[in-house]
Amino acid sequence: MKLVALSGSRSERSKTLLVVNKAIDYAKDYDPQIETEIIHLGDYDIQYCDGRDPSLYQGDTKKVIDLIVNADAFIVGTPIYRGSMTGALKNVFDIIPNDSLRGKVIGFIATGGSPHHFLAIEHQLKPLAGYFHAYALPSAVYAHNDHFSASTLVDTEIMNRLNELGKSIVDFYNKGMDRSVRLGLPDIPRKQLSNYEEGYCGKA
């Protein structure tokens, strides 16, 4: 099992990265045989989606796409800004192939400044899993500023929830649930922009 954790924050001192790291550590403790990889978007120079076929990206963008395509399961975390995920994370979902998450399981984590944005997981993140025909764990984790002290997670309940999220992803995969999804995505091919070489990104 290849478990990839994706942190949608680009901050060097990211609370999101901290809780994502804890969740993947809990999963690894639960099943030491799994392979894990952490993608912190601040460590990668990812190009903006410009409509080209995902196979045509190079450099860090290609590396991130390949890590996601080859993963079996995911922990995806994001800060909540303006009631939604970060633009950097949305860009990752825009550049990956349409079938790269198909039949895979995702556990979602979000962080925010206050308790007010916890429903962003239901309204913003889980619908993405549905679009990609992935399985979103029914439970998720939302942590806000009161759960931290000096950039350290101190809330026992949140730690327990992260532990359960990590275990749930491993259990979902190991139980051998039918990960086939019979109804395919609509065939909407991406078009190569004729003047991409000149740096033109096109307009919607």
CSV table of N, CA and C in Angstrom, one decimal, residues 4-122:
chain,number,residue,atom,x,y,z
A,4,VAL,N,-0.1,8.4,0.3
A,4,VAL,CA,0.5,9.8,0.1
A,4,VAL,C,-0.3,10.8,0.9
A,5,ALA,N,0.4,11.6,1.6
A,5,ALA,CA,-0.2,12.7,2.3
A,5,ALA,C,0.1,14.0,1.6
A,6,LEU,N,-0.9,14.7,1.3
A,6,LEU,CA,-0.8,16.0,0.6
A,6,LEU,C,-1.2,17.2,1.4
A,7,SER,N,-0.2,18.1,1.7
A,7,SER,CA,-0.5,19.2,2.5
A,7,SER,C,-0.7,20.4,1.6
A,8,GLY,N,-1.9,21.0,1.6
A,8,GLY,CA,-2.2,22.1,0.7
A,8,GLY,C,-1.7,23.5,1.1
A,9,SER,N,-0.9,23.5,2.2
A,9,SER,CA,-0.3,24.8,2.6
A,9,SER,C,1.1,24.9,2.0
A,10,ARG,N,1.5,26.2,1.7
A,10,ARG,CA,2.8,26.4,1.2
A,10,ARG,C,3.7,27.1,2.3
A,11,SER,N,3.1,27.2,3.5
A,11,SER,CA,3.9,27.9,4.6
A,11,SER,C,4.9,26.9,5.2
A,12,GLU,N,6.1,27.5,5.5
A,12,GLU,CA,7.1,26.7,6.1
A,12,GLU,C,6.7,26.2,7.5
A,13,ARG,N,6.0,27.1,8.3
A,13,ARG,CA,5.5,26.7,9.6
A,13,ARG,C,4.0,26.5,9.6
A,14,SER,N,3.7,25.4,8.9
A,14,SER,CA,2.3,25.1,8.6
A,14,SER,C,1.6,24.2,9.7
A,15,LYS,N,0.5,24.6,10.3
A,15,LYS,CA,-0.2,23.8,11.1
A,15,LYS,C,-0.8,22.6,10.4
A,16,THR,N,-1.2,22.9,9.1
A,16,THR,CA,-1.7,21.8,8.3
A,16,THR,C,-0.7,20.7,8.1
A,17,LEU,N,0.5,21.1,7.7
A,17,LEU,CA,1.6,20.1,7.5
A,17,LEU,C,1.8,19.3,8.8
A,18,LEU,N,1.7,20.0,9.9
A,18,LEU,CA,2.0,19.3,11.2
A,18,LEU,C,0.9,18.2,11.5
A,19,VAL,N,-0.4,18.5,11.3
A,19,VAL,CA,-1.4,17.5,11.5
A,19,VAL,C,-1.4,16.4,10.4
A,20,VAL,N,-1.1,16.7,9.2
A,20,VAL,CA,-1.0,15.7,8.2
A,20,VAL,C,0.2,14.8,8.5
A,21,ASN,N,1.3,15.3,9.0
A,21,ASN,CA,2.4,14.4,9.4
A,21,ASN,C,2.0,13.5,10.5
A,22,LYS,N,1.3,14.0,11.5
A,22,LYS,CA,0.8,13.1,12.6
A,22,LYS,C,-0.1,12.0,12.1
A,23,ALA,N,-1.0,12.4,11.2
A,23,ALA,CA,-1.9,11.3,10.7
A,23,ALA,C,-1.2,10.2,9.9
A,24,ILE,N,-0.2,10.6,9.1
A,24,ILE,CA,0.5,9.6,8.3
A,24,ILE,C,1.4,8.8,9.3
A,25,ASP,N,2.0,9.4,10.3
A,25,ASP,CA,2.8,8.7,11.3
A,25,ASP,C,1.9,7.7,12.0
A,26,TYR,N,0.7,8.0,12.4
A,26,TYR,CA,-0.2,7.1,13.0
A,26,TYR,C,-0.5,5.9,12.1
A,27,ALA,N,-0.8,6.2,10.8
A,27,ALA,CA,-1.0,5.1,9.9
A,27,ALA,C,0.2,4.2,9.8
A,28,LYS,N,1.4,4.8,9.7
A,28,LYS,CA,2.6,3.9,9.6
A,28,LYS,C,2.8,3.1,10.9
A,29,ASP,N,2.5,3.7,12.1
A,29,ASP,CA,2.6,2.9,13.3
A,29,ASP,C,1.6,1.8,13.3
A,30,TYR,N,0.4,2.0,12.8
A,30,TYR,CA,-0.6,1.0,12.7
A,30,TYR,C,-0.3,-0.2,11.8
A,31,ASP,N,0.4,0.1,10.7
A,31,ASP,CA,0.8,-0.9,9.7
A,31,ASP,C,2.2,-0.5,9.2
A,32,PRO,N,3.3,-1.0,9.8
A,32,PRO,CA,4.6,-0.6,9.4
A,32,PRO,C,5.0,-1.0,8.0
A,33,GLN,N,4.2,-1.8,7.3
A,33,GLN,CA,4.5,-2.3,6.0
A,33,GLN,C,4.1,-1.3,4.9
A,34,ILE,N,3.3,-0.4,5.2
A,34,ILE,CA,2.9,0.5,4.1
A,34,ILE,C,4.0,1.5,3.8
A,35,GLU,N,4.0,1.9,2.5
A,35,GLU,CA,4.9,3.0,2.0
A,35,GLU,C,4.2,4.3,2.1
A,36,THR,N,5.0,5.3,2.6
A,36,THR,CA,4.4,6.6,2.8
A,36,THR,C,5.2,7.7,2.1
A,37,GLU,N,4.5,8.7,1.7
A,37,GLU,CA,5.2,9.9,1.0
A,37,GLU,C,4.4,11.1,1.4
A,38,ILE,N,5.1,12.2,1.7
A,38,ILE,CA,4.5,13.5,2.1
A,38,ILE,C,4.8,14.5,1.0
A,39,ILE,N,3.7,15.1,0.5
A,39,ILE,CA,3.9,16.2,-0.5
A,39,ILE,C,3.5,17.5,0.2
A,40,HIS,N,4.5,18.3,0.5
A,40,HIS,CA,4.2,19.6,1.1
A,40,HIS,C,4.4,20.6,-0.1
A,41,LEU,N,3.3,21.3,-0.5
A,41,LEU,CA,3.3,22.1,-1.7
A,41,LEU,C,4.4,23.2,-1.6
A,42,GLY,N,4.8,23.6,-0.4
A,42,GLY,CA,5.8,24.6,-0.3
A,42,GLY,C,7.2,24.1,-0.8
A,43,ASP,N,7.3,22.8,-0.9
A,43,ASP,CA,8.6,22.2,-1.3
A,43,ASP,C,8.7,22.0,-2.8
A,44,TYR,N,7.6,22.3,-3.6
A,44,TYR,CA,7.6,22.0,-5.0
A,44,TYR,C,7.2,23.3,-5.8
A,45,ASP,N,7.8,23.4,-6.9
A,45,ASP,CA,7.5,24.5,-7.9
A,45,ASP,C,6.5,23.9,-8.9
A,46,ILE,N,5.2,24.0,-8.6
A,46,ILE,CA,4.2,23.4,-9.4
A,46,ILE,C,3.6,24.4,-10.4
A,47,GLN,N,3.6,24.1,-11.6
A,47,GLN,CA,3.0,25.0,-12.6
A,47,GLN,C,1.5,25.2,-12.5
A,48,TYR,N,1.0,26.3,-12.9
A,48,TYR,CA,-0.4,26.5,-12.9
A,48,TYR,C,-1.0,25.7,-14.1
A,49,CYS,N,-2.2,25.1,-13.8
A,49,CYS,CA,-2.9,24.4,-14.8
A,49,CYS,C,-3.3,25.3,-16.0
A,50,ASP,N,-2.9,24.9,-17.2
A,50,ASP,CA,-3.2,25.7,-18.4
A,50,ASP,C,-3.9,25.0,-19.5
A,51,GLY,N,-4.5,23.8,-19.1
A,51,GLY,CA,-5.3,23.1,-20.1
A,51,GLY,C,-4.6,22.0,-20.9
A,52,ARG,N,-3.3,21.9,-20.7
A,52,ARG,CA,-2.6,20.9,-21.5
A,52,ARG,C,-2.8,19.5,-20.9
A,53,ASP,N,-2.5,18.5,-21.7
A,53,ASP,CA,-2.6,17.1,-21.2
A,53,ASP,C,-1.7,17.0,-20.0
A,54,PRO,N,-2.1,16.3,-18.9
A,54,PRO,CA,-1.2,16.2,-17.7
A,54,PRO,C,0.1,15.5,-18.0
A,55,SER,N,0.2,14.6,-19.0
A,55,SER,CA,1.4,14.0,-19.4
A,55,SER,C,2.5,14.9,-19.9
A,56,LEU,N,2.1,16.1,-20.3
A,56,LEU,CA,3.1,17.0,-20.9
A,56,LEU,C,3.8,17.9,-19.9
A,57,TYR,N,3.4,17.9,-18.6
A,57,TYR,CA,4.1,18.7,-17.6
A,57,TYR,C,5.4,18.0,-17.3
A,58,GLN,N,6.4,18.9,-16.9
A,58,GLN,CA,7.7,18.4,-16.5
A,58,GLN,C,8.1,18.9,-15.1
A,59,GLY,N,9.3,18.5,-14.7
A,59,GLY,CA,9.8,19.0,-13.5
A,59,GLY,C,9.0,18.6,-12.2
A,60,ASP,N,8.9,19.5,-11.3
A,60,ASP,CA,8.2,19.3,-10.0
A,60,ASP,C,6.7,18.9,-10.3
A,61,THR,N,6.2,19.5,-11.3
A,61,THR,CA,4.7,19.3,-11.6
A,61,THR,C,4.6,17.8,-12.0
A,62,LYS,N,5.4,17.3,-12.8
A,62,LYS,CA,5.3,15.9,-13.3
A,62,LYS,C,5.6,15.0,-12.1
A,63,LYS,N,6.5,15.4,-11.2
A,63,LYS,CA,6.8,14.5,-10.0
A,63,LYS,C,5.6,14.4,-9.1
A,64,VAL,N,4.9,15.5,-8.9
A,64,VAL,CA,3.7,15.4,-8.0
A,64,VAL,C,2.6,14.6,-8.7
A,65,ILE,N,2.4,14.8,-10.0
A,65,ILE,CA,1.4,14.1,-10.7
A,65,ILE,C,1.7,12.6,-10.6
A,66,ASP,N,3.0,12.2,-10.8
A,66,ASP,CA,3.3,10.8,-10.8
A,66,ASP,C,3.1,10.2,-9.4
A,67,LEU,N,3.5,11.0,-8.3
A,67,LEU,CA,3.3,10.5,-7.0
A,67,LEU,C,1.8,10.2,-6.7
A,68,ILE,N,0.9,11.1,-7.2
A,68,ILE,CA,-0.5,10.9,-7.0
A,68,ILE,C,-1.1,9.7,-7.8
A,69,VAL,N,-0.7,9.7,-9.0
A,69,VAL,CA,-1.1,8.6,-9.9
A,69,VAL,C,-0.8,7.2,-9.4
A,70,ASN,N,0.4,7.1,-8.8
A,70,ASN,CA,0.9,5.8,-8.3
A,70,ASN,C,0.5,5.5,-6.9
A,71,ALA,N,-0.2,6.3,-6.2
A,71,ALA,CA,-0.6,6.1,-4.8
A,71,ALA,C,-1.8,5.2,-4.8
A,72,ASP,N,-2.0,4.6,-3.7
A,72,ASP,CA,-3.2,3.8,-3.4
A,72,ASP,C,-4.2,4.5,-2.6
A,73,ALA,N,-3.8,5.4,-1.7
A,73,ALA,CA,-4.7,6.1,-0.8
A,73,ALA,C,-4.0,7.4,-0.4
A,74,PHE,N,-4.9,8.3,0.2
A,74,PHE,CA,-4.4,9.6,0.4
A,74,PHE,C,-4.9,10.2,1.8
A,75,ILE,N,-4.1,11.0,2.4
A,75,ILE,CA,-4.5,11.9,3.4
A,75,ILE,C,-4.3,13.3,2.8
A,76,VAL,N,-5.4,14.1,2.7
A,76,VAL,CA,-5.3,15.4,2.1
A,76,VAL,C,-5.7,16.5,3.1
A,77,GLY,N,-4.8,17.4,3.4
A,77,GLY,CA,-5.0,18.5,4.3
A,77,GLY,C,-4.9,19.8,3.7
A,78,THR,N,-5.7,20.8,4.2
A,78,THR,CA,-5.6,22.2,3.7
A,78,THR,C,-6.0,23.2,4.8
A,79,PRO,N,-5.4,24.3,4.8
A,79,PRO,CA,-6.0,25.4,5.6
A,79,PRO,C,-7.2,25.9,4.9
A,80,ILE,N,-8.1,26.4,5.6
A,80,ILE,CA,-9.4,27.0,5.1
A,80,ILE,C,-9.2,28.5,5.0
A,81,TYR,N,-9.2,29.0,3.8
A,81,TYR,CA,-9.1,30.4,3.5
A,81,TYR,C,-10.4,30.9,2.8
A,82,ARG,N,-11.1,31.9,3.2
A,82,ARG,CA,-12.3,32.4,2.6
A,82,ARG,C,-13.3,31.3,2.4
A,83,GLY,N,-13.3,30.4,3.4
A,83,GLY,CA,-14.3,29.3,3.4
A,83,GLY,C,-14.0,28.2,2.4
A,84,SER,N,-12.8,28.1,1.9
A,84,SER,CA,-12.5,27.1,0.9
A,84,SER,C,-11.0,26.6,1.1
A,85,MET,N,-10.6,25.6,0.3
A,85,MET,CA,-9.3,25.1,0.2
A,85,MET,C,-8.3,26.2,-0.4
A,86,THR,N,-7.0,26.0,-0.2
A,86,THR,CA,-6.1,26.9,-0.8
A,86,THR,C,-6.1,26.8,-2.3
A,87,GLY,N,-5.7,27.9,-3.0
A,87,GLY,CA,-5.5,27.9,-4.4
A,87,GLY,C,-4.5,26.9,-4.9
A,88,ALA,N,-3.4,26.7,-4.1
A,88,ALA,CA,-2.4,25.8,-4.5
A,88,ALA,C,-2.9,24.4,-4.5
A,89,LEU,N,-3.7,24.0,-3.6
A,89,LEU,CA,-4.3,22.6,-3.6
A,89,LEU,C,-5.3,22.5,-4.7
A,90,LYS,N,-6.1,23.5,-4.9
A,90,LYS,CA,-7.1,23.4,-6.1
A,90,LYS,C,-6.3,23.2,-7.4
A,91,ASN,N,-5.2,23.9,-7.5
A,91,ASN,CA,-4.4,23.7,-8.7
A,91,ASN,C,-3.9,22.3,-8.9
A,92,VAL,N,-3.6,21.6,-7.8
A,92,VAL,CA,-3.1,20.2,-7.9
A,92,VAL,C,-4.3,19.4,-8.5
A,93,PHE,N,-5.5,19.6,-7.9
A,93,PHE,CA,-6.6,18.8,-8.4
A,93,PHE,C,-6.9,19.2,-9.9
A,94,ASP,N,-6.6,20.4,-10.4
A,94,ASP,CA,-6.8,20.7,-11.7
A,94,ASP,C,-5.8,20.1,-12.7
A,95,ILE,N,-4.6,19.8,-12.3
A,95,ILE,CA,-3.5,19.3,-13.2
A,95,ILE,C,-3.5,17.8,-13.3
A,96,ILE,N,-4.0,17.1,-12.3
A,96,ILE,CA,-3.9,15.6,-12.3
A,96,ILE,C,-4.9,15.0,-13.3
A,97,PRO,N,-4.5,13.8,-13.8
A,97,PRO,CA,-5.5,13.2,-14.8
A,97,PRO,C,-6.8,12.9,-14.1
A,98,ASN,N,-7.9,12.8,-14.9
A,98,ASN,CA,-9.2,12.6,-14.4
A,98,ASN,C,-9.4,11.3,-13.7
A,99,ASP,N,-8.6,10.3,-14.0
A,99,ASP,CA,-8.8,9.0,-13.4
A,99,ASP,C,-7.7,8.6,-12.4
A,100,SER,N,-6.9,9.6,-11.9
A,100,SER,CA,-5.8,9.4,-11.0
A,100,SER,C,-6.3,9.0,-9.6
A,101,LEU,N,-7.5,9.4,-9.2
A,101,LEU,CA,-8.0,9.1,-7.9
A,101,LEU,C,-9.1,8.0,-7.9
A,102,ARG,N,-9.4,7.5,-9.0
A,102,ARG,CA,-10.5,6.6,-9.2
A,102,ARG,C,-10.4,5.4,-8.4
A,103,GLY,N,-11.4,5.1,-7.5
A,103,GLY,CA,-11.5,3.9,-6.7
A,103,GLY,C,-10.5,4.0,-5.5
A,104,LYS,N,-9.9,5.1,-5.2
A,104,LYS,CA,-8.9,5.2,-4.1
A,104,LYS,C,-9.6,5.9,-2.9
A,105,VAL,N,-9.0,5.7,-1.8
A,105,VAL,CA,-9.6,6.2,-0.6
A,105,VAL,C,-8.9,7.5,-0.1
A,106,ILE,N,-9.6,8.5,0.4
A,106,ILE,CA,-9.1,9.8,0.8
A,106,ILE,C,-9.6,10.1,2.2
A,107,GLY,N,-8.7,10.4,3.1
A,107,GLY,CA,-9.1,11.0,4.4
A,107,GLY,C,-8.8,12.5,4.4
A,108,PHE,N,-9.7,13.3,4.7
A,108,PHE,CA,-9.6,14.8,4.7
A,108,PHE,C,-9.3,15.4,6.0
A,109,ILE,N,-8.4,16.4,6.0
A,109,ILE,CA,-8.1,17.1,7.2
A,109,ILE,C,-8.1,18.6,6.8
A,110,ALA,N,-8.7,19.5,7.7
A,110,ALA,CA,-8.6,20.9,7.4
A,110,ALA,C,-8.2,21.6,8.7
A,111,THR,N,-7.6,22.8,8.5
A,111,THR,CA,-7.3,23.6,9.7
A,111,THR,C,-7.8,25.0,9.5
A,112,GLY,N,-8.1,25.7,10.5
A,112,GLY,CA,-8.7,27.1,10.4
A,112,GLY,C,-8.4,27.9,11.7
A,113,GLY,N,-8.6,29.2,11.6
A,113,GLY,CA,-8.4,30.0,12.7
A,113,GLY,C,-9.4,29.9,13.8
A,114,SER,N,-10.6,29.4,13.5
A,114,SER,CA,-11.7,29.3,14.4
A,114,SER,C,-12.5,28.1,14.1
A,115,PRO,N,-13.5,27.7,14.9
A,115,PRO,CA,-14.4,26.6,14.6
A,115,PRO,C,-15.3,26.8,13.5
A,116,HIS,N,-15.4,28.0,13.0
A,116,HIS,CA,-16.5,28.3,12.1
A,116,HIS,C,-16.5,27.7,10.7
A,117,HIS,N,-15.3,27.1,10.3
A,117,HIS,CA,-15.2,26.7,8.9
A,117,HIS,C,-15.1,25.1,8.8
A,118,PHE,N,-15.5,24.4,9.8
A,118,PHE,CA,-15.4,23.0,9.7
A,118,PHE,C,-16.2,22.3,8.6
A,119,LEU,N,-17.3,23.0,8.2
A,119,LEU,CA,-18.1,22.4,7.2
A,119,LEU,C,-17.5,22.5,5.8
A,120,ALA,N,-16.4,23.3,5.7
A,120,ALA,CA,-15.8,23.3,4.4
A,120,ALA,C,-15.3,22.0,3.9
A,121,ILE,N,-15.1,21.1,4.8
A,121,ILE,CA,-14.7,19.7,4.4
A,121,ILE,C,-15.9,19.0,3.7
A,122,GLU,N,-17.1,19.2,4.2
A,122,GLU,CA,-18.2,18.6,3.5
A,122,GLU,C,-18.6,19.4,2.2
